[in-house]
JSON list of C-alpha atoms in Angstrom, two decimals:
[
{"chain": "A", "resi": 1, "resn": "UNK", "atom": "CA", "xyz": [-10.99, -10.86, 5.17]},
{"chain": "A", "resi": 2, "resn": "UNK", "atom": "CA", "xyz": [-10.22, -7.82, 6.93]},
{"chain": "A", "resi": 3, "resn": "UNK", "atom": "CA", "xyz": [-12.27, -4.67, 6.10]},
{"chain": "A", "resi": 4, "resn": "UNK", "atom": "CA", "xyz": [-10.10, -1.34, 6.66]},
{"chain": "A", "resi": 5, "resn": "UNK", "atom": "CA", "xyz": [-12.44, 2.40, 6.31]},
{"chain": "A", "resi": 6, "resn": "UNK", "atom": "CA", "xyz": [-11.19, 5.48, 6.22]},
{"chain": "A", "resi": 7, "resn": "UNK", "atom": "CA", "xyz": [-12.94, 9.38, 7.20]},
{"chain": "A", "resi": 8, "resn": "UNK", "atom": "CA", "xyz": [-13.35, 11.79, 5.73]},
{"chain": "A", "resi": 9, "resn": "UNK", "atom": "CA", "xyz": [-12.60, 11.38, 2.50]},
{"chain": "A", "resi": 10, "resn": "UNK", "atom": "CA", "xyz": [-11.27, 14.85, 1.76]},
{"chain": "A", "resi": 11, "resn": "UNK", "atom": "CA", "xyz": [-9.85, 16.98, 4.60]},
{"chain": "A", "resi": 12, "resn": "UNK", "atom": "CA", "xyz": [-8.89, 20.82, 4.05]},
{"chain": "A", "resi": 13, "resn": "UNK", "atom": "CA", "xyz": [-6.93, 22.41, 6.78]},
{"chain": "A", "resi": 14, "resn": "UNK", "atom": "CA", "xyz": [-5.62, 25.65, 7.15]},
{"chain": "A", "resi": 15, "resn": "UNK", "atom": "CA", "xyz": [-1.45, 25.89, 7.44]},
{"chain": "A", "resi": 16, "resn": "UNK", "atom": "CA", "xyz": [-0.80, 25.53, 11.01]},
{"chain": "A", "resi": 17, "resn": "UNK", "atom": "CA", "xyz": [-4.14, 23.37, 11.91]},
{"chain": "A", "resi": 18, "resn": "UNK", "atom": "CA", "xyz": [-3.71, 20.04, 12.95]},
{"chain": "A", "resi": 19, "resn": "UNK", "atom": "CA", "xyz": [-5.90, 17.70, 10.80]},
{"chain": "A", "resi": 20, "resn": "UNK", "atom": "CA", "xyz": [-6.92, 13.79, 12.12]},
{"chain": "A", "resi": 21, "resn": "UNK", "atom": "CA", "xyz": [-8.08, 11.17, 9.90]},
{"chain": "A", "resi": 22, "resn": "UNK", "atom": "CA", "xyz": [-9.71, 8.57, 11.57]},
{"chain": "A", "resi": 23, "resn": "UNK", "atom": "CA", "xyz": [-10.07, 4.32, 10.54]},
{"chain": "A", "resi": 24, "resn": "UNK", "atom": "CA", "xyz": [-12.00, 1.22, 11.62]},
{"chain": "A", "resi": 25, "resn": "UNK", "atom": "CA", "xyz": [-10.80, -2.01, 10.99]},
{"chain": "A", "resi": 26, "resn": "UNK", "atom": "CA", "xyz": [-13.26, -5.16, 11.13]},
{"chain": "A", "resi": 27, "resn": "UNK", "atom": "CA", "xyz": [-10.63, -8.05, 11.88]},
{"chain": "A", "resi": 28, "resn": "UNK", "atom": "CA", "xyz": [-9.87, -8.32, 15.81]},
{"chain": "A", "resi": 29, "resn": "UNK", "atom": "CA", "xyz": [-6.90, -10.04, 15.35]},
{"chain": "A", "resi": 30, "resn": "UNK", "atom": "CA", "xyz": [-4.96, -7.91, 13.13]},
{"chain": "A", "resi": 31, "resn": "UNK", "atom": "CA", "xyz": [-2.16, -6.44, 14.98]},
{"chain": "A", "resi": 32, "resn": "UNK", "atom": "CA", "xyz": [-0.43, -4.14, 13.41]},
{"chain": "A", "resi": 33, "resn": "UNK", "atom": "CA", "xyz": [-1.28, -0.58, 11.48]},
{"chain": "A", "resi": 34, "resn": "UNK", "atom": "CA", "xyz": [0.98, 1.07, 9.39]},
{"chain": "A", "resi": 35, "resn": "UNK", "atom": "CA", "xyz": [-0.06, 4.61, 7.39]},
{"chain": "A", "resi": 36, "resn": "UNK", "atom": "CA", "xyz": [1.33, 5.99, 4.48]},
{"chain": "A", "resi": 37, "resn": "UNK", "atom": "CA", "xyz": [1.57, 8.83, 2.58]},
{"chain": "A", "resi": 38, "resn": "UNK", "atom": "CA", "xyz": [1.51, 8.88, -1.34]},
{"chain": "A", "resi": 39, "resn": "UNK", "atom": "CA", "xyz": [2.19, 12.08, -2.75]},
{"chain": "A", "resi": 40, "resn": "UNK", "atom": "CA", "xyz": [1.47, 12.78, -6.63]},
{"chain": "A", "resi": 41, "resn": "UNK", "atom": "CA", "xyz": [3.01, 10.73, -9.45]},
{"chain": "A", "resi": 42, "resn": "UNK", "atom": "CA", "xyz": [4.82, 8.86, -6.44]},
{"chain": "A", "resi": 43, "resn": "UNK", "atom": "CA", "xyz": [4.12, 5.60, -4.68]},
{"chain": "A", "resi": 44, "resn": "UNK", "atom": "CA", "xyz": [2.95, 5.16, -0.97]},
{"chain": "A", "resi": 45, "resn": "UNK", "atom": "CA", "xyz": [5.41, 5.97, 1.82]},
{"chain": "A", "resi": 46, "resn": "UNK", "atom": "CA", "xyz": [5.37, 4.80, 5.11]},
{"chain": "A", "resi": 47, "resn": "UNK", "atom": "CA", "xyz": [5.19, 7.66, 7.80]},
{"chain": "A", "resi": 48, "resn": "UNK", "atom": "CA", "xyz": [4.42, 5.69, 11.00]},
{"chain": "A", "resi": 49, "resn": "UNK", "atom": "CA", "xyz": [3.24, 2.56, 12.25]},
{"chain": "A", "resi": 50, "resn": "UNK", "atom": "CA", "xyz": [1.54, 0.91, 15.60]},
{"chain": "A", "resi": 51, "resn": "UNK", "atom": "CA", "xyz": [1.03, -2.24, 16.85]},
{"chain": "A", "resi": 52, "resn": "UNK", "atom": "CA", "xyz": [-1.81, -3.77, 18.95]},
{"chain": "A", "resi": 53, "resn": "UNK", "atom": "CA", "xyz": [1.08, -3.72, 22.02]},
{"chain": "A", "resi": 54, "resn": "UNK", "atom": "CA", "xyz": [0.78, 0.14, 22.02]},
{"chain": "A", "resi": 55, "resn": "UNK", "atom": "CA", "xyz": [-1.83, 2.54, 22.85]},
{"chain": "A", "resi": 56, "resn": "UNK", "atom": "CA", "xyz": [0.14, 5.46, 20.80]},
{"chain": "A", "resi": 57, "resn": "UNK", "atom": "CA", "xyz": [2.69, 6.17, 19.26]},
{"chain": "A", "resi": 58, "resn": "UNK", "atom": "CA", "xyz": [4.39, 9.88, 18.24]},
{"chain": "A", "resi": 59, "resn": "UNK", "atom": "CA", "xyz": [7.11, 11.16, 15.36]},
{"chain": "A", "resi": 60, "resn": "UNK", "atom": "CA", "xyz": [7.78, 14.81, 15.42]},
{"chain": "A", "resi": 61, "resn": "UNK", "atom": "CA", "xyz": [4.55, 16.37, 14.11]},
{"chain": "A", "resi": 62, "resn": "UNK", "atom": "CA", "xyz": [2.81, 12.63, 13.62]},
{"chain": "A", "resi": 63, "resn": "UNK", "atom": "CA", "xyz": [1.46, 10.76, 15.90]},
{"chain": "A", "resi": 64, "resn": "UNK", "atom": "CA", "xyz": [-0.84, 7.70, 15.74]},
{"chain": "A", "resi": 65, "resn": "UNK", "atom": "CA", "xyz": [-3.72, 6.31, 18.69]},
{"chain": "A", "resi": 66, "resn": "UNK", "atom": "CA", "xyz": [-5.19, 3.13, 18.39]},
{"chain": "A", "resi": 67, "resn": "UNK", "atom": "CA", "xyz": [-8.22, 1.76, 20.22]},
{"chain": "A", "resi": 68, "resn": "UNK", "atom": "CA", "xyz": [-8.45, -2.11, 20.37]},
{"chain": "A", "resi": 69, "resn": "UNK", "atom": "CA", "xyz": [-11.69, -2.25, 21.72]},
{"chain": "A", "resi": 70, "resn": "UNK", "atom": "CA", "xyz": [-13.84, -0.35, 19.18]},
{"chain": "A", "resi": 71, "resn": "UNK", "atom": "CA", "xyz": [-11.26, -1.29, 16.44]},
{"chain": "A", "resi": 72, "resn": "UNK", "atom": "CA", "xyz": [-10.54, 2.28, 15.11]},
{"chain": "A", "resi": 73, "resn": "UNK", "atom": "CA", "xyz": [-7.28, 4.11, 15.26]},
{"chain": "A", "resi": 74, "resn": "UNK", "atom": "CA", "xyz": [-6.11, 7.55, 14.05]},
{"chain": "A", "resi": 75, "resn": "UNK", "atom": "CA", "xyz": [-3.70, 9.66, 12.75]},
{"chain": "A", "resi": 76, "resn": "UNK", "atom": "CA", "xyz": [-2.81, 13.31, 14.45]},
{"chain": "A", "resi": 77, "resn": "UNK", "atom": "CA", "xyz": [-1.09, 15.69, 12.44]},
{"chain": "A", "resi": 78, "resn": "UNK", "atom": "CA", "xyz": [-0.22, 19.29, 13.82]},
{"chain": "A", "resi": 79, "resn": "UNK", "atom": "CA", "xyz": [1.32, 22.06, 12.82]},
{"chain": "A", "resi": 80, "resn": "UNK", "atom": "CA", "xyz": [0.36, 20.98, 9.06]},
{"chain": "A", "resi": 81, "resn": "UNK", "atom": "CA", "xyz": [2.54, 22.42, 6.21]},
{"chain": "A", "resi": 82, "resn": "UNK", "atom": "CA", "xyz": [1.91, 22.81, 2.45]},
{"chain": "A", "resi": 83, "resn": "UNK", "atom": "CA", "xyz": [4.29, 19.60, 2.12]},
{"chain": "A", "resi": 84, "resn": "UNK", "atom": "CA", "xyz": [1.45, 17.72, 3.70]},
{"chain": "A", "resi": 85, "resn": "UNK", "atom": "CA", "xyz": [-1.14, 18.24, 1.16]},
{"chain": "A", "resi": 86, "resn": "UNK", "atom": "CA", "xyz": [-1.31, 14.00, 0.01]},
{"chain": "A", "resi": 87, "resn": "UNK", "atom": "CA", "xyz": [-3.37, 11.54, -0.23]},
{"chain": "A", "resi": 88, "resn": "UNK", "atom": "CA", "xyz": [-2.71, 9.21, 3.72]},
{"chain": "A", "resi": 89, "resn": "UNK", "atom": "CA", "xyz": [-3.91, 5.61, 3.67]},
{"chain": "A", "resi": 90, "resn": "UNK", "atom": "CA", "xyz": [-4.05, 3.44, 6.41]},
{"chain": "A", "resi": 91, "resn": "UNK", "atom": "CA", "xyz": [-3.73, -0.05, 6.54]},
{"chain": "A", "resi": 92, "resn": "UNK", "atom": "CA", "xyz": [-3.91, -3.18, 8.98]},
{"chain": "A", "resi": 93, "resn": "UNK", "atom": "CA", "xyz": [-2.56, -7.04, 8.89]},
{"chain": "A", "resi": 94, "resn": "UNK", "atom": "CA", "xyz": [-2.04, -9.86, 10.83]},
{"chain": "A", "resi": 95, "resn": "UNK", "atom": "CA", "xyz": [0.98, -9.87, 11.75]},
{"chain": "A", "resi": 96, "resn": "UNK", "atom": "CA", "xyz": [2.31, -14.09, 11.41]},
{"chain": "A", "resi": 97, "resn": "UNK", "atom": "CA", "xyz": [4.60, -15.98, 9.50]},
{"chain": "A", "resi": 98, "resn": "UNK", "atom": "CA", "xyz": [6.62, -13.22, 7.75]},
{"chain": "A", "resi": 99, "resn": "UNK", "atom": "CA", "xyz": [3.06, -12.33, 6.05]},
{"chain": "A", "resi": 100, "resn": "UNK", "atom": "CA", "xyz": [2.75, -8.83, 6.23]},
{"chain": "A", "resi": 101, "resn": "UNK", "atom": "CA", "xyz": [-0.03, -8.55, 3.62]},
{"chain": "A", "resi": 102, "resn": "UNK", "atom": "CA", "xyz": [-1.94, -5.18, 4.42]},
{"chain": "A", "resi": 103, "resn": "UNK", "atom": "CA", "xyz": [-5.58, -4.56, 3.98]},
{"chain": "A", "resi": 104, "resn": "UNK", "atom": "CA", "xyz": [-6.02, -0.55, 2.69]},
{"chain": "A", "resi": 105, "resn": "UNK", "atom": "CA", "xyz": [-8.49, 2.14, 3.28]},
{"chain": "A", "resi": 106, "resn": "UNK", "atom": "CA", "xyz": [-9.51, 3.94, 0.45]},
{"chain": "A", "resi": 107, "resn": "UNK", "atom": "CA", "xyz": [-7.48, 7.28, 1.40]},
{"chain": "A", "resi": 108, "resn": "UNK", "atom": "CA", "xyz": [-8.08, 10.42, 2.47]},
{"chain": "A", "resi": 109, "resn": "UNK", "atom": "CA", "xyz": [-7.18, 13.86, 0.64]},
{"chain": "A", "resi": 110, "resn": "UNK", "atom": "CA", "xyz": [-5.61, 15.99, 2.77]},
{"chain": "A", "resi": 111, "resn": "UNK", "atom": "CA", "xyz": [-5.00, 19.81, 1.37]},
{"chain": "A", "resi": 112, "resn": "UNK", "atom": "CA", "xyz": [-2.95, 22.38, 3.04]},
{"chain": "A", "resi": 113, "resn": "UNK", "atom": "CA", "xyz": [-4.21, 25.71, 3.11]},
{"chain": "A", "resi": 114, "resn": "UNK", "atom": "CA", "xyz": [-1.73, 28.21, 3.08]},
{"chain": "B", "resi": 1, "resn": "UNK", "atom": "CA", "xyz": [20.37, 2.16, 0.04]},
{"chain": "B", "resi": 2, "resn": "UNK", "atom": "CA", "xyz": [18.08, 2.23, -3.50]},
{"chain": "B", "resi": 3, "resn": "UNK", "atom": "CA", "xyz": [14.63, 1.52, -3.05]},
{"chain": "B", "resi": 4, "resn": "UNK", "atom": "CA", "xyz": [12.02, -0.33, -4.91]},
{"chain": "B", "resi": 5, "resn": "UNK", "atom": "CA", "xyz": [12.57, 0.12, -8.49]},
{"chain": "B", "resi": 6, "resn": "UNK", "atom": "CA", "xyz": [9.82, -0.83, -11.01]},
{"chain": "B", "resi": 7, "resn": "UNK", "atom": "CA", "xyz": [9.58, -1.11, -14.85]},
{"chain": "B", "resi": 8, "resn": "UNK", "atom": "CA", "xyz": [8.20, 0.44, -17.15]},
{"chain": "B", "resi": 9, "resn": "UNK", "atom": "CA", "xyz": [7.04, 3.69, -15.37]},
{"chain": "B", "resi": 10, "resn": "UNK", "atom": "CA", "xyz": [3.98, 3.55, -18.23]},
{"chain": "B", "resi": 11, "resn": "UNK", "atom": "CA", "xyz": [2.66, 0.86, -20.75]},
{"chain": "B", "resi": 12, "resn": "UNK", "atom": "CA", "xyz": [-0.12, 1.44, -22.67]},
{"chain": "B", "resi": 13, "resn": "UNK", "atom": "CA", "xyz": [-1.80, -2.31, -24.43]},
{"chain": "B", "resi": 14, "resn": "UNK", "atom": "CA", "xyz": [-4.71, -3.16, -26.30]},
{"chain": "B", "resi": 15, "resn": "UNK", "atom": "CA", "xyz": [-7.71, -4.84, -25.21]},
{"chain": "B", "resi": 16, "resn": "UNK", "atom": "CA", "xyz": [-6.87, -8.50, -25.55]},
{"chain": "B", "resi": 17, "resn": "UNK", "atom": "CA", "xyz": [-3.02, -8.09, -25.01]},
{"chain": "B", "resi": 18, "resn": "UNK", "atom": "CA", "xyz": [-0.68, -9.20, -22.88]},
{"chain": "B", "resi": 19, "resn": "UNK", "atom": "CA", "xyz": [1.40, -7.10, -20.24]},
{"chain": "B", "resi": 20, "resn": "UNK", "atom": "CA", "xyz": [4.82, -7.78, -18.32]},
{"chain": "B", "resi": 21, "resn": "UNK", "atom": "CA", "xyz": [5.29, -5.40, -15.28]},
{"chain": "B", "resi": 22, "resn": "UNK", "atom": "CA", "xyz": [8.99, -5.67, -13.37]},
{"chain": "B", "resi": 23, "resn": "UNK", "atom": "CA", "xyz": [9.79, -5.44, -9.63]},
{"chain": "B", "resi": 24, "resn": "UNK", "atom": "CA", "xyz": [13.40, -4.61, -7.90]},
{"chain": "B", "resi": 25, "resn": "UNK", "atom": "CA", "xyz": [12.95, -4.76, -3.87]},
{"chain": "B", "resi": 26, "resn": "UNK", "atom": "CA", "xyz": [15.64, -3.38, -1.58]},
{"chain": "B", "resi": 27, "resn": "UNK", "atom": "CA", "xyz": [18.91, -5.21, -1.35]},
{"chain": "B", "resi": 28, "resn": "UNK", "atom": "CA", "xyz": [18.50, -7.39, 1.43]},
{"chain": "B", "resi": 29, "resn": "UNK", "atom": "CA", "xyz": [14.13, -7.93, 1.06]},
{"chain": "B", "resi": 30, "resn": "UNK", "atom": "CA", "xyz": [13.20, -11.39, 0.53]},
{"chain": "B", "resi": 31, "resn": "UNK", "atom": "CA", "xyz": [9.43, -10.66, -0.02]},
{"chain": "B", "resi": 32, "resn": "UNK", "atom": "CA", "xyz": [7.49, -8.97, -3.15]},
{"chain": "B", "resi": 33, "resn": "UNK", "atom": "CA", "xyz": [3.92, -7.63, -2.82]},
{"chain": "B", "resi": 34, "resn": "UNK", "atom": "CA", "xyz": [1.76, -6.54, -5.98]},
{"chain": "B", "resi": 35, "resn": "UNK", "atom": "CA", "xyz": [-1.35, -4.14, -5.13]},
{"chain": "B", "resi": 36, "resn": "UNK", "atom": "CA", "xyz": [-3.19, -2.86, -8.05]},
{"chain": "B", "resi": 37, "resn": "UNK", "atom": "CA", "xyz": [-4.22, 0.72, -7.27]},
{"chain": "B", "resi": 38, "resn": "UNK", "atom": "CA", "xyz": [-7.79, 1.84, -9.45]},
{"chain": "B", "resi": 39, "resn": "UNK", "atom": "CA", "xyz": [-9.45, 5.48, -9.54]},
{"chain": "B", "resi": 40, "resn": "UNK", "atom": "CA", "xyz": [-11.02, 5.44, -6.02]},
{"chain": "B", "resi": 41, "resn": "UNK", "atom": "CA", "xyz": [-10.97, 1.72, -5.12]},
{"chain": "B", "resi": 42, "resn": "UNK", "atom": "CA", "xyz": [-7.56, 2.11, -2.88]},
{"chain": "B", "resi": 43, "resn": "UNK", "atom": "CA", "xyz": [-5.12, -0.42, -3.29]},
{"chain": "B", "resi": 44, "resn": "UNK", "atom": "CA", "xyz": [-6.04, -3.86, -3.99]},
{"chain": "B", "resi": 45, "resn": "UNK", "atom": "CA", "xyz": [-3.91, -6.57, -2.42]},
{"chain": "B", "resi": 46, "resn": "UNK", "atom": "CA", "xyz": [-3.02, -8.78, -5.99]},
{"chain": "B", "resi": 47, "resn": "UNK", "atom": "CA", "xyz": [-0.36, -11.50, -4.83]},
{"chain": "B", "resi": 48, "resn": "UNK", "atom": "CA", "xyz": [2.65, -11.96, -2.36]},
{"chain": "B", "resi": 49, "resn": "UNK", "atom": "CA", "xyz": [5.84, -13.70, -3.09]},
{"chain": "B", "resi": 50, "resn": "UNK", "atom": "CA", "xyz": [8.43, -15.02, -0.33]},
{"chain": "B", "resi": 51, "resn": "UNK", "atom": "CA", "xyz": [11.97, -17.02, -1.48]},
{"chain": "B", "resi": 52, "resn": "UNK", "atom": "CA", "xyz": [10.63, -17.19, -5.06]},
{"chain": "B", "resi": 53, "resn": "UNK", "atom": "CA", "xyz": [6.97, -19.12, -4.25]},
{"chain": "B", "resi": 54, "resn": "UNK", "atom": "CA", "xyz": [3.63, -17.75, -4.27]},
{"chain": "B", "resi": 55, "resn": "UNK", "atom": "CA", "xyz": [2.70, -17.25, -0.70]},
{"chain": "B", "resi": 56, "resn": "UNK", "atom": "CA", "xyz": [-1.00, -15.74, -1.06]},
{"chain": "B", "resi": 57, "resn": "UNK", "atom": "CA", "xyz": [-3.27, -14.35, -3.57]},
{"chain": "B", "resi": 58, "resn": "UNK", "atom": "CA", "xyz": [-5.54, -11.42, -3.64]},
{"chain": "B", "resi": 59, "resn": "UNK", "atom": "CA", "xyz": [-9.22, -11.77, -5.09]},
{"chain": "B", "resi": 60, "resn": "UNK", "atom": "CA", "xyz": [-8.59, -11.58, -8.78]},
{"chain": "B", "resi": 61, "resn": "UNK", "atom": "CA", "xyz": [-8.92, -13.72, -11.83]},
{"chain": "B", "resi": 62, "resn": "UNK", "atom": "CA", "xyz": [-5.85, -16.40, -13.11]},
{"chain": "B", "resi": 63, "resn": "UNK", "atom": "CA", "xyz": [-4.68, -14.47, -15.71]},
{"chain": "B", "resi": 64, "resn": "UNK", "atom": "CA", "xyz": [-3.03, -12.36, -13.18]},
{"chain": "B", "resi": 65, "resn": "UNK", "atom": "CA", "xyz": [0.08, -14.10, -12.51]},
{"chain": "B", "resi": 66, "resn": "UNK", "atom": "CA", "xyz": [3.60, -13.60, -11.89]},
{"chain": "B", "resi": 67, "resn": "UNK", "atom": "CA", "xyz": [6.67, -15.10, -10.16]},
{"chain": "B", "resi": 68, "resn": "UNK", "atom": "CA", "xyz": [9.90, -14.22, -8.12]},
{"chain": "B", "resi": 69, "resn": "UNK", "atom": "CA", "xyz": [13.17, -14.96, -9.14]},
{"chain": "B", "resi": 70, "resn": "UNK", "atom": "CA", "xyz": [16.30, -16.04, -7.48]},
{"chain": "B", "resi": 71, "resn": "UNK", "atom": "CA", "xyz": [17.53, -12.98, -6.84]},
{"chain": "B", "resi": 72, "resn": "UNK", "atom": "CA", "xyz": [14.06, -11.92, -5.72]},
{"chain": "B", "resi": 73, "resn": "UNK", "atom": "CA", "xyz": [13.17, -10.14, -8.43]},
{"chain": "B", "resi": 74, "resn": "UNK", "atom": "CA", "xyz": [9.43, -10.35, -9.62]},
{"chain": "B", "resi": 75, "resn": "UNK", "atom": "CA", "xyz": [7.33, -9.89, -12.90]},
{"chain": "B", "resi": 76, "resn": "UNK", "atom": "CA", "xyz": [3.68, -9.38, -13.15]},
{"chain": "B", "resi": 77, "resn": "UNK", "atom": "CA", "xyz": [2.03, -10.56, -15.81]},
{"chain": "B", "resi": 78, "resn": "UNK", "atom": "CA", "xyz": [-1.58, -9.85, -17.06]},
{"chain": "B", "resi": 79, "resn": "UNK", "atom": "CA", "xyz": [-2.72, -11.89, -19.44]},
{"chain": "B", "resi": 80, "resn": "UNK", "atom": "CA", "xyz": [-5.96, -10.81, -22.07]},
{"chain": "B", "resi": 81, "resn": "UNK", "atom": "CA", "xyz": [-5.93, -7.97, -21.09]},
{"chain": "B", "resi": 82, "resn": "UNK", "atom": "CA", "xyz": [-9.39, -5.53, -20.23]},
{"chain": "B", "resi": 83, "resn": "UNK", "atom": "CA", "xyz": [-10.59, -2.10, -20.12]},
{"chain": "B", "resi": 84, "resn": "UNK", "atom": "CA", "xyz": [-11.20, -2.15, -16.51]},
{"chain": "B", "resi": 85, "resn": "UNK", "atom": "CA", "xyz": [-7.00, -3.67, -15.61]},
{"chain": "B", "resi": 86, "resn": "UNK", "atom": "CA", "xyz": [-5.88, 0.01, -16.51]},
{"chain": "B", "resi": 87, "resn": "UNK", "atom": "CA", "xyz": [-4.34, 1.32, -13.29]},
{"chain": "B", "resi": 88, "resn": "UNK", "atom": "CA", "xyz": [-1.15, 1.56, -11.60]},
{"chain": "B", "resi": 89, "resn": "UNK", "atom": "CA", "xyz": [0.51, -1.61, -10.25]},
{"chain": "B", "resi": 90, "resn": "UNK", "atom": "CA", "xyz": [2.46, -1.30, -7.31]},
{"chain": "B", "resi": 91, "resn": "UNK", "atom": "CA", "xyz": [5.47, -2.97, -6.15]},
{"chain": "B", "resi": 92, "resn": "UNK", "atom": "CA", "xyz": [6.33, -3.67, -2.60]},
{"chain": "B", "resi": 93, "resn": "UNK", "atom": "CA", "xyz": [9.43, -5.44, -0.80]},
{"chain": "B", "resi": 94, "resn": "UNK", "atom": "CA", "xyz": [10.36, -6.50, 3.02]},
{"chain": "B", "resi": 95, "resn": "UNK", "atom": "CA", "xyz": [12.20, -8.49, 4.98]},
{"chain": "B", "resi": 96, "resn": "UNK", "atom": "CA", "xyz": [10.55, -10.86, 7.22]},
{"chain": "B", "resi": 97, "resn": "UNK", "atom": "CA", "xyz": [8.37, -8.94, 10.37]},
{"chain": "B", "resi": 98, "resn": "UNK", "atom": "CA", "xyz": [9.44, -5.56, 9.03]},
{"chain": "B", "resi": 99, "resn": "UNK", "atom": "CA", "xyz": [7.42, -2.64, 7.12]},
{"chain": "B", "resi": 100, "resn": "UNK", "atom": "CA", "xyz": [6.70, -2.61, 2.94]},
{"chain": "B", "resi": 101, "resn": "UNK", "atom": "CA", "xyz": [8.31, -0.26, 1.32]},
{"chain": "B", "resi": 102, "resn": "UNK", "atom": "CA", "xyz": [6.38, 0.67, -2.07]},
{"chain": "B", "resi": 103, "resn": "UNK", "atom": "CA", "xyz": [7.85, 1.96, -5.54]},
{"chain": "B", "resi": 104, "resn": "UNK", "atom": "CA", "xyz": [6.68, 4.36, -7.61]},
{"chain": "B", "resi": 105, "resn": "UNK", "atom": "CA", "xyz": [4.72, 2.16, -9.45]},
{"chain": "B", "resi": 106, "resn": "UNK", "atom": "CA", "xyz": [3.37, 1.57, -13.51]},
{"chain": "B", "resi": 107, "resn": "UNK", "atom": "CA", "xyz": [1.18, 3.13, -15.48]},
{"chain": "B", "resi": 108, "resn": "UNK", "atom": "CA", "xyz": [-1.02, 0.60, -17.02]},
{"chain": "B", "resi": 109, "resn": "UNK", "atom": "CA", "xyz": [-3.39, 1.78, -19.53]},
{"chain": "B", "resi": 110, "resn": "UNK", "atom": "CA", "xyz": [-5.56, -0.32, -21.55]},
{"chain": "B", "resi": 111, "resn": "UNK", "atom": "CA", "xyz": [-7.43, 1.15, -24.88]}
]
């Protein structure tokens, strides 16, 4: 099955940095890669997805790149706040038959600096 | 619109016992998702249900189980229970082709 890592593990940024958490994925025909954002005590949220259609796509102060050939895609924030301190996972699928069954990193730890 | 709604927000069991975990999707989601979410091990893809049948099933043992009801509703169930099942369940609906949406989750813990 599909095999989804996640770096660093911890990321510390200073209020105003932008901070990029980077994944590979080992499946070549998943298709689609969502991220979320689970903050304490509180389940995962989406923030921003991509599919394998896209090179990158942007949200305000998110954005997301993915590169099909070396199977890795990212996640840009900038301008980081103190309300961005959370743990970010991100996740790919296969896209097919209304199965939208996600494979997970392991999360990163983003803190905020202020 | 209310989002995913799960019950209870903690249960605490005995090694041995058996647990019942609740799922409400969105109004409107067809589909249920279970991921069981351990101390540093992510979140673990448990089972998927779709128009109240069992669609596809995560690497763990039988006596996880559960099932979706007409109104697309789901229970989890854990039966004999183990040290190593404490974590927190998540719940996630969606319609066909779109994004899950996750709730909040439950607090298993097993003693």
């Amino acid at each position: 099955g599909e095999n989804v890592e996640q770096h660093p593990s911890t990321l510390s940024v200073q209020e105003g940095d932008s901070a990029v958490i980077k994944c590979t994925y080992s499946d070549s025909a998943s298709n689609y890669f969502p991220w979320y954002k689970q903050e304490l005590g509180k389940g995962p949220q989406l923030i921003i997805d991509i599919r394998s259609n896209v090179g990158e796509k942007k949200d305000q102060r998110i954005a997301v790149t993915l590169n099909k050939t070396a199977k890795h895609f990212s996640l840009h924030i900038t301008e980081t706040q103190p309300e961005d301190s959370a743990v970010y996972f991100c996740a790919a699928s296969i896209e097919a038959r209304g199965n939208n069954r996600l494979a997970f990193g392991k999360g990163n730890q983003v803190v905020v600096i202020p | 619109e209310a989002g995913v709604t799960q019950s209870p927000t903690h249960l605490i069991k005995t090694r041995g016992q058996q647990a019942t975990l609740r799922c409400s999707p969105i109004s409107g989601h067809t589909s249920v998702y279970w991921y069981q979410q351990a101390l540093g091990l992510g979140l673990q893809f448990l089972l998927w249900y779709d128009e109240g049948e069992e669609r596809n099933r995560g690497n763990f043992p039988p006596r996880f189980s559960g099932r979706q009801f007409p109104n697309y509703s789901s229970e989890l169930n854990v039966n004999a229970l183990e040290l190593e099942d404490s974590a927190l369940y998540l719940c996630a609906s969606s319609r066909r082709g779109s994004p899950l949406h996750f709730g909040n989750g439950t607090r298993l813990t097993v003693t």
